[in-house]
Every structure is written in C-alpha cells, then in structure tokens.
Tab-separated table of C-alpha atoms and ligand atoms in Angstrom:
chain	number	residue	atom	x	y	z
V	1	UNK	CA	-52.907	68.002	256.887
V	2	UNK	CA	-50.250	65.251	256.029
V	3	UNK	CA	-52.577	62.440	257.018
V	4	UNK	CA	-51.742	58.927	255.671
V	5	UNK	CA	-48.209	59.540	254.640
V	6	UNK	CA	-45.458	56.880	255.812
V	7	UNK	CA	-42.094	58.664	256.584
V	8	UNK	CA	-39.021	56.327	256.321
V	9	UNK	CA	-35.826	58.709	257.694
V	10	UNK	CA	-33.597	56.426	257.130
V	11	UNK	CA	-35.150	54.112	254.312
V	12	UNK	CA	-31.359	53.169	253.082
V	13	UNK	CA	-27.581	54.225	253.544
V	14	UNK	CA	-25.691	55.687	250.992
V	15	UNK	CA	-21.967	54.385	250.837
V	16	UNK	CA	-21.273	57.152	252.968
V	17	UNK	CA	-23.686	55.997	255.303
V	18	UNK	CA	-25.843	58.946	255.094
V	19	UNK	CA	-29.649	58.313	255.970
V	20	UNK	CA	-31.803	58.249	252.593
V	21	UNK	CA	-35.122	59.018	252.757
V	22	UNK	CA	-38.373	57.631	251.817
V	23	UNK	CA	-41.957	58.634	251.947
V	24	UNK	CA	-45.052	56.834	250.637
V	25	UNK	CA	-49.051	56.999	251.003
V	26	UNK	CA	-50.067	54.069	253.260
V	27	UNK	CA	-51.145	52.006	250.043
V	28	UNK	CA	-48.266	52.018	248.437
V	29	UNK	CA	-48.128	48.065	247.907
V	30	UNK	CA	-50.933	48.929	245.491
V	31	UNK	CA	-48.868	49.226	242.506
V	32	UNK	CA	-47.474	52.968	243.399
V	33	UNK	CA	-46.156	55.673	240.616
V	34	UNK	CA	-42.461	55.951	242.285
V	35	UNK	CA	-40.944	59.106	242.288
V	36	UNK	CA	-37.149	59.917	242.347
V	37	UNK	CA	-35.042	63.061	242.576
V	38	UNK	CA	-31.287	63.506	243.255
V	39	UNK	CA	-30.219	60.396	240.908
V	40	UNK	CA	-27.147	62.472	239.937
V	41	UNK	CA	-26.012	64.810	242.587
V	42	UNK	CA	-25.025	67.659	240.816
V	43	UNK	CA	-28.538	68.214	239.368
V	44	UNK	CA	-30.344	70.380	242.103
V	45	UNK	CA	-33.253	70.882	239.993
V	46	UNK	CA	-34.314	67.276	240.496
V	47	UNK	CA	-34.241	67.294	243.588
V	48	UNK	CA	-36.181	70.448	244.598
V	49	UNK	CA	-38.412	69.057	241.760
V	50	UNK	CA	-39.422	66.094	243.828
V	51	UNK	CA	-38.613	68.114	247.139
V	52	UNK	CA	-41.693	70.430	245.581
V	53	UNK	CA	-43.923	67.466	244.581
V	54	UNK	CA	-43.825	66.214	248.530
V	55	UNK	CA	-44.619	69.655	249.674
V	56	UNK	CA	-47.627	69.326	247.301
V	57	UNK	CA	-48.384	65.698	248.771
V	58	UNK	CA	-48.168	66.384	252.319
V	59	UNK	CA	-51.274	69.094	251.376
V	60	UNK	CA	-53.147	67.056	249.410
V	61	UNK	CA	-52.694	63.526	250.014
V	62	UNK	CA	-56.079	62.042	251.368
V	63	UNK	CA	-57.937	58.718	250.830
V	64	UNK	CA	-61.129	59.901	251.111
V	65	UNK	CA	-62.620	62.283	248.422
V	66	UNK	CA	-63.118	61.797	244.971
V	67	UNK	CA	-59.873	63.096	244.037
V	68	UNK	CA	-58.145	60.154	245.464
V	69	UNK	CA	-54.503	60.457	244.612
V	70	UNK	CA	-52.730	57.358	242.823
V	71	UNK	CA	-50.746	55.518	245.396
V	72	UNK	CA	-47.403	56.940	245.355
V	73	UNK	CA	-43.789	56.384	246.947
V	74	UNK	CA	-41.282	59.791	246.736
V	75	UNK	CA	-37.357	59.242	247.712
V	76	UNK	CA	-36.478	63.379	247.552
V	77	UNK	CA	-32.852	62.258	247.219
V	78	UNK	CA	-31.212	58.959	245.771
V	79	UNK	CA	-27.224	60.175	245.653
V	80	UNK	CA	-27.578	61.791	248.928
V	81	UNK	CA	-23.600	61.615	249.315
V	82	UNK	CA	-23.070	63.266	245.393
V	83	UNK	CA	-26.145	65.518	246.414
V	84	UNK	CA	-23.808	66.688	249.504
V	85	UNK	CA	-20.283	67.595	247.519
V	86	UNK	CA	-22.754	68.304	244.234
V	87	UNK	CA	-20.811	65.441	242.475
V	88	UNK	CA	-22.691	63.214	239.400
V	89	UNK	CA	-21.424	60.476	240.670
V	90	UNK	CA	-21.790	58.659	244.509
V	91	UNK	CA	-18.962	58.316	247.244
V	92	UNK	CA	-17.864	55.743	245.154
V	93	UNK	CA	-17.298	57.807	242.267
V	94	UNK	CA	-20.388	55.334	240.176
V	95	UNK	CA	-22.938	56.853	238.327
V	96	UNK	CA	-26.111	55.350	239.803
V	97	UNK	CA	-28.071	55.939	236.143
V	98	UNK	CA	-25.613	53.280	235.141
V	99	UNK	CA	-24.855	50.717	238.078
V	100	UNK	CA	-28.451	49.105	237.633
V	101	UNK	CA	-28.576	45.414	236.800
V	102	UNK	CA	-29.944	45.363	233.353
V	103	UNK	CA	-29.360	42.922	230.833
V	104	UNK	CA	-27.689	45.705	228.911
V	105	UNK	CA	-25.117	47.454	231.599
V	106	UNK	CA	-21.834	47.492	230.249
V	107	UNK	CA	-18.306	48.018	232.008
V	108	UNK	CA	-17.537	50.474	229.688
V	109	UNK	CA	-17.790	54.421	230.589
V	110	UNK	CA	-17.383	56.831	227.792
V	111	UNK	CA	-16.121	59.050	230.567
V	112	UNK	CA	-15.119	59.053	234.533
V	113	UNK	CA	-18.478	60.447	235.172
V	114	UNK	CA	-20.525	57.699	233.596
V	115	UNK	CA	-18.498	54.824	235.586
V	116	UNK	CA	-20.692	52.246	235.945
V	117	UNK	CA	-19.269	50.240	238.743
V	118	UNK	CA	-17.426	47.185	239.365
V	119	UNK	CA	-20.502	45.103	238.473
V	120	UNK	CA	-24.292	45.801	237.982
V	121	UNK	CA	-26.191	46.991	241.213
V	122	UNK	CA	-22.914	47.318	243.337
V	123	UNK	CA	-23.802	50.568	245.073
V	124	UNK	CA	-25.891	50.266	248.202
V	125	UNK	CA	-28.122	52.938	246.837
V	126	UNK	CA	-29.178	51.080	243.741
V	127	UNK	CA	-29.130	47.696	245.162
V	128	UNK	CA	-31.712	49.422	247.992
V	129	UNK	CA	-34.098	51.094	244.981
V	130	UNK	CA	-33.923	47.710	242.779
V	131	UNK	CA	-35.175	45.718	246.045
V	132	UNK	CA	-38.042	48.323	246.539
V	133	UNK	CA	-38.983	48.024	242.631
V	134	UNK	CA	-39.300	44.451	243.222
V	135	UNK	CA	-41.155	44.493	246.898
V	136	UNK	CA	-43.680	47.417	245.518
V	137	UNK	CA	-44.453	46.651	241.862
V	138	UNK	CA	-44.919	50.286	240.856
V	139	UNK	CA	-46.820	50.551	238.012
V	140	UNK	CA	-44.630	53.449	236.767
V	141	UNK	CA	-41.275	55.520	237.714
V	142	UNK	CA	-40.918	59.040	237.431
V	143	UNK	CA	-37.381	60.400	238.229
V	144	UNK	CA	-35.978	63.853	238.452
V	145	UNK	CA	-32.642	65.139	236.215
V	146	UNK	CA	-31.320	68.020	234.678
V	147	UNK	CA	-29.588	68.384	231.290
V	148	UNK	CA	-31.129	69.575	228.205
V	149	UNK	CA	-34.876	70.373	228.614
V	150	UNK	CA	-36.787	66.840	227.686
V	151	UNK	CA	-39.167	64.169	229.397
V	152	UNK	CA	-38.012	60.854	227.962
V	153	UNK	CA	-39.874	57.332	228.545
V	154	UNK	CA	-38.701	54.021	228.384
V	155	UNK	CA	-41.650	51.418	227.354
V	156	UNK	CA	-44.293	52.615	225.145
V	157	UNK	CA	-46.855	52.217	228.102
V	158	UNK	CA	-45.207	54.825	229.922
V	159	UNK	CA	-46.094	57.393	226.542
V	160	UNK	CA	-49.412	58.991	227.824
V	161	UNK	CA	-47.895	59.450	231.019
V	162	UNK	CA	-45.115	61.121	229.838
V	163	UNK	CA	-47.650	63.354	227.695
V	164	UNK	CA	-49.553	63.950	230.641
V	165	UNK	CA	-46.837	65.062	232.871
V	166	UNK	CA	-45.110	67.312	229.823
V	167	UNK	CA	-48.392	68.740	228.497
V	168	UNK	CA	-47.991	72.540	228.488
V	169	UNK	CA	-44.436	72.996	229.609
V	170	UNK	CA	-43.049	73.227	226.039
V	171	UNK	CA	-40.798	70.394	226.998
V	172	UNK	CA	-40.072	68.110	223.748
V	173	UNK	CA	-41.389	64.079	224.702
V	174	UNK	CA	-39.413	61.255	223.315
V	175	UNK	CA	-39.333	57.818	223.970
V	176	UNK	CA	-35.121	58.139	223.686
V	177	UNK	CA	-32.838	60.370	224.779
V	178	UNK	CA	-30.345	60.017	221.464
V	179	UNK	CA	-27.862	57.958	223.125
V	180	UNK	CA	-27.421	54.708	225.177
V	181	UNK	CA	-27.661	54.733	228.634
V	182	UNK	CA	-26.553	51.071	229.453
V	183	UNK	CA	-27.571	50.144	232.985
V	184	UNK	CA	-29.622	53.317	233.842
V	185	UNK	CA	-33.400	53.278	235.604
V	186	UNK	CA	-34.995	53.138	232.794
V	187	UNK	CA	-33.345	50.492	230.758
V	188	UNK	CA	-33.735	48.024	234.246
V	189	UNK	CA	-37.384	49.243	235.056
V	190	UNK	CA	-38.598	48.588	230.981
V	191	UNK	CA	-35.883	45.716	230.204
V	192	UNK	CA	-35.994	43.706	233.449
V	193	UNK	CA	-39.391	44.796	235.162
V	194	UNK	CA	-41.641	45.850	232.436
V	195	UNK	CA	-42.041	49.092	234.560
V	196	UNK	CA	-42.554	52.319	232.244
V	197	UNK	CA	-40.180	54.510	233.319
V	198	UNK	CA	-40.031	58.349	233.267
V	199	UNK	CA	-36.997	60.499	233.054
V	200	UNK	CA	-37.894	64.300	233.301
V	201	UNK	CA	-34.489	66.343	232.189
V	202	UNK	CA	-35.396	69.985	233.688
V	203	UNK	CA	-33.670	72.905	231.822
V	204	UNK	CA	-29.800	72.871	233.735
V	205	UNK	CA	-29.462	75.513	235.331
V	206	UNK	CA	-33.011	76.997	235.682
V	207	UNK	CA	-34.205	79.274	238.535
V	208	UNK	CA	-35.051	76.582	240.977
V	209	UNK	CA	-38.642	78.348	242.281
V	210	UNK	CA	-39.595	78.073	238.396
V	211	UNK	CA	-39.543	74.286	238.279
V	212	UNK	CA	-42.890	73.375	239.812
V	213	UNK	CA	-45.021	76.117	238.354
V	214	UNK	CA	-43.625	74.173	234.934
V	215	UNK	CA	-44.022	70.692	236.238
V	216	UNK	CA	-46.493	71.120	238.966
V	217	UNK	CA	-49.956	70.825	236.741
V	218	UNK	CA	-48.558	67.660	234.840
V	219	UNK	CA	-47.320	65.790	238.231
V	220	UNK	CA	-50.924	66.978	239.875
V	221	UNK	CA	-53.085	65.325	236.941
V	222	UNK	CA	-50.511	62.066	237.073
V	223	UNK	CA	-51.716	61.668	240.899
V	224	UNK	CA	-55.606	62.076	240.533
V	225	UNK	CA	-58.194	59.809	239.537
V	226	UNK	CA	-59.548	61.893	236.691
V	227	UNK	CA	-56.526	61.416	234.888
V	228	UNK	CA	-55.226	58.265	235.932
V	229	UNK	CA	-59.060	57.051	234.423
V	230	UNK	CA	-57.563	58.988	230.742
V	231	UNK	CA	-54.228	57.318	231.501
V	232	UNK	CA	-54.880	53.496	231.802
V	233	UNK	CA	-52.115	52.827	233.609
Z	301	ZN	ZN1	-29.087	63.196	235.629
C-alpha cells in the first residue's frame, strides 16, 4: 500500500531532544508541496490535520497511474516538545511562527507567547525546517494551525492554491491574516525564498474527526495532476 514513501523517524531534534519526524514521496527533490502540522503546540487540530493527510498518502501515494500525486514532504509535528505539554511555544518558551530568519523578524513580542527568540532561526526546530526549505526547493508550503477559521497565503502565487485547498469548506481566503506576523513561515518562505506559503487556521476547538472531511477534498485535488495542471504551480 505505502509504496514509495521515505520515513525519516528522527528527521530533527527538538530542544528537548525529542525525535521529529519526516516523511516524503521518493521525488521529493522535485520541487515538493511541504506540509506542516504542530507549528504551535497547543493547536491539536493541525496536527491531526496533517496526521489525517499522511493516512490519506500512505493509501494513495503511487508513481504510476495517471493520478500521479505532486511530490510532497509531510512533518506531522514541528513543536513536538509544545505538542507534548500542549504549550504555543517550544521548550524554549519561542514561538517557532516567529523565530524564522526573515528580513522582517523583530525582537519584539506583543506577548510571552509570541517570543521570538534571542535571534532569528535560534531554535533547532526552525533552523532544521529553514535548511530543508533550502535543500528541497518546494514549490509551495502548506502548514496546519488553529485560531479563527481562515486559509491565509503569503505571495500572490500561492492564491489558486489556497482557493483550491479552501474551495467548499466555507472557510474565508485572504492573502493576510490582519496583523503582522514578523518572522513567521510565511513571511521567510515569500520574503526570503519566494516560496508561496499556506497557512490553514482550522476552527479552535473543532471536533477533531471533522477536520479532514472539511479539508480532505481541497488537500486531495492540491496532490493530483488534474489539478496541479488548473493550478500552475
Ligand atoms: Zn498556530
């Protein structure tokens, strides 16, 4: 079933030095769509958003047929130490939406739970994501919150996507979330990489089995050809 499907258990360590996972289809140097749950640790939806989204790989994913999925990298869980004491923040207390070195991060926190970090890409967990971004070249990132239902892209490119992936869940698509986000994924992925980048906010809160009947058809038609041919990514 799961042919063709790299498994990295222990892809990076979190400060903690907790193993951090990493899967991928074996052509995932071809400009991959890189998925990402578990950012923020107290956002279980995202993860069992991309948790659901693997399960739905390791089915599907095949090389061979017509429906040839996009190449695709998944990391189920970025803040796997937050994830563990369902804290925003890492064992360092940083919020990893706001540690990335972009030419816009900023030492200032409007709160504890934004901290940034003593200086851009100081966590082990970004620095390891940031190095992958630049090995693998994905064409696009999609990663997984929770918050106030939205799908936000940075990067007009990254607009159809977004449309794609939100079309029929009632989810409102904007290309900013009403506030800045100084040194998060998206701002280092647009700003520094010219990678669109995808930030799905599920409803907080929401029954957790509900999330991929919402998001499942979207994330399905992101992966396969037909509508990666409507996309032009
Ligand atoms: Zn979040």
């Amino acid at each position: 079933m799961s042919k063709n499907i790299l498994h990295q258990t222990s892809w990076a360590k979190s400060v903690n030095g907790n193993d951090i996972e990493l899967f991928s289809s074996e052509t995932k140097n071809d400009s991959p769509i890189l998925f990402i749950g578990g950012v923020h640790g107290d956002e279980p939806e995202g993860v069992k958003l991309a948790q659901d989204l693997l399960i739905w790989l390791q089915k599907n994913n095949t090389f061979v047929n017509p429906q040839a999925l996009e190449p695709w990298m998944l990391i189920p869980c970025l803040n796997i130490d937050g994830f563990m004491i369902k804290q925003r923040m890492n064992a360092a207390g940083v919020d990893l939406n706001r540690n990335f070195p972009s030419r816009d991060w900023s030492a200032a926190a409007k709160s504890p739970r934004y901290f940034p970090g003593p200086h851009p890409g100081s966590e082990p967990e970004v620095s390891a994501l940031v190095t992958l971004i630049e090995s693998t070249k994905p064409k696009l990132i999609v990663h997984f919150h929770s918050w106030e239902p939205c799908i936000v892209y940075t990067g007009s490119p990254g607009k159809n996507a977004a449309e794609l992936i939100g079309k029929d869940t009632g989810y409102a698509i904007s290309e900013d979330i009403g506030y800045p986000t100084p040194g998060s994924l998206g701002q280092f992925g647009w700003l520094e990489k010219a990678v669109p980048v995808i930030c799905i906010e599920a409803q907080e809160g929401a029954d957790l089995d509900s999330l991929w009947p919402t998001f499942g058809s979207g994330l399905k038609n992101l992966l396969t050809k037909d509508a990666r041919e409507k996309l032009e990514l």
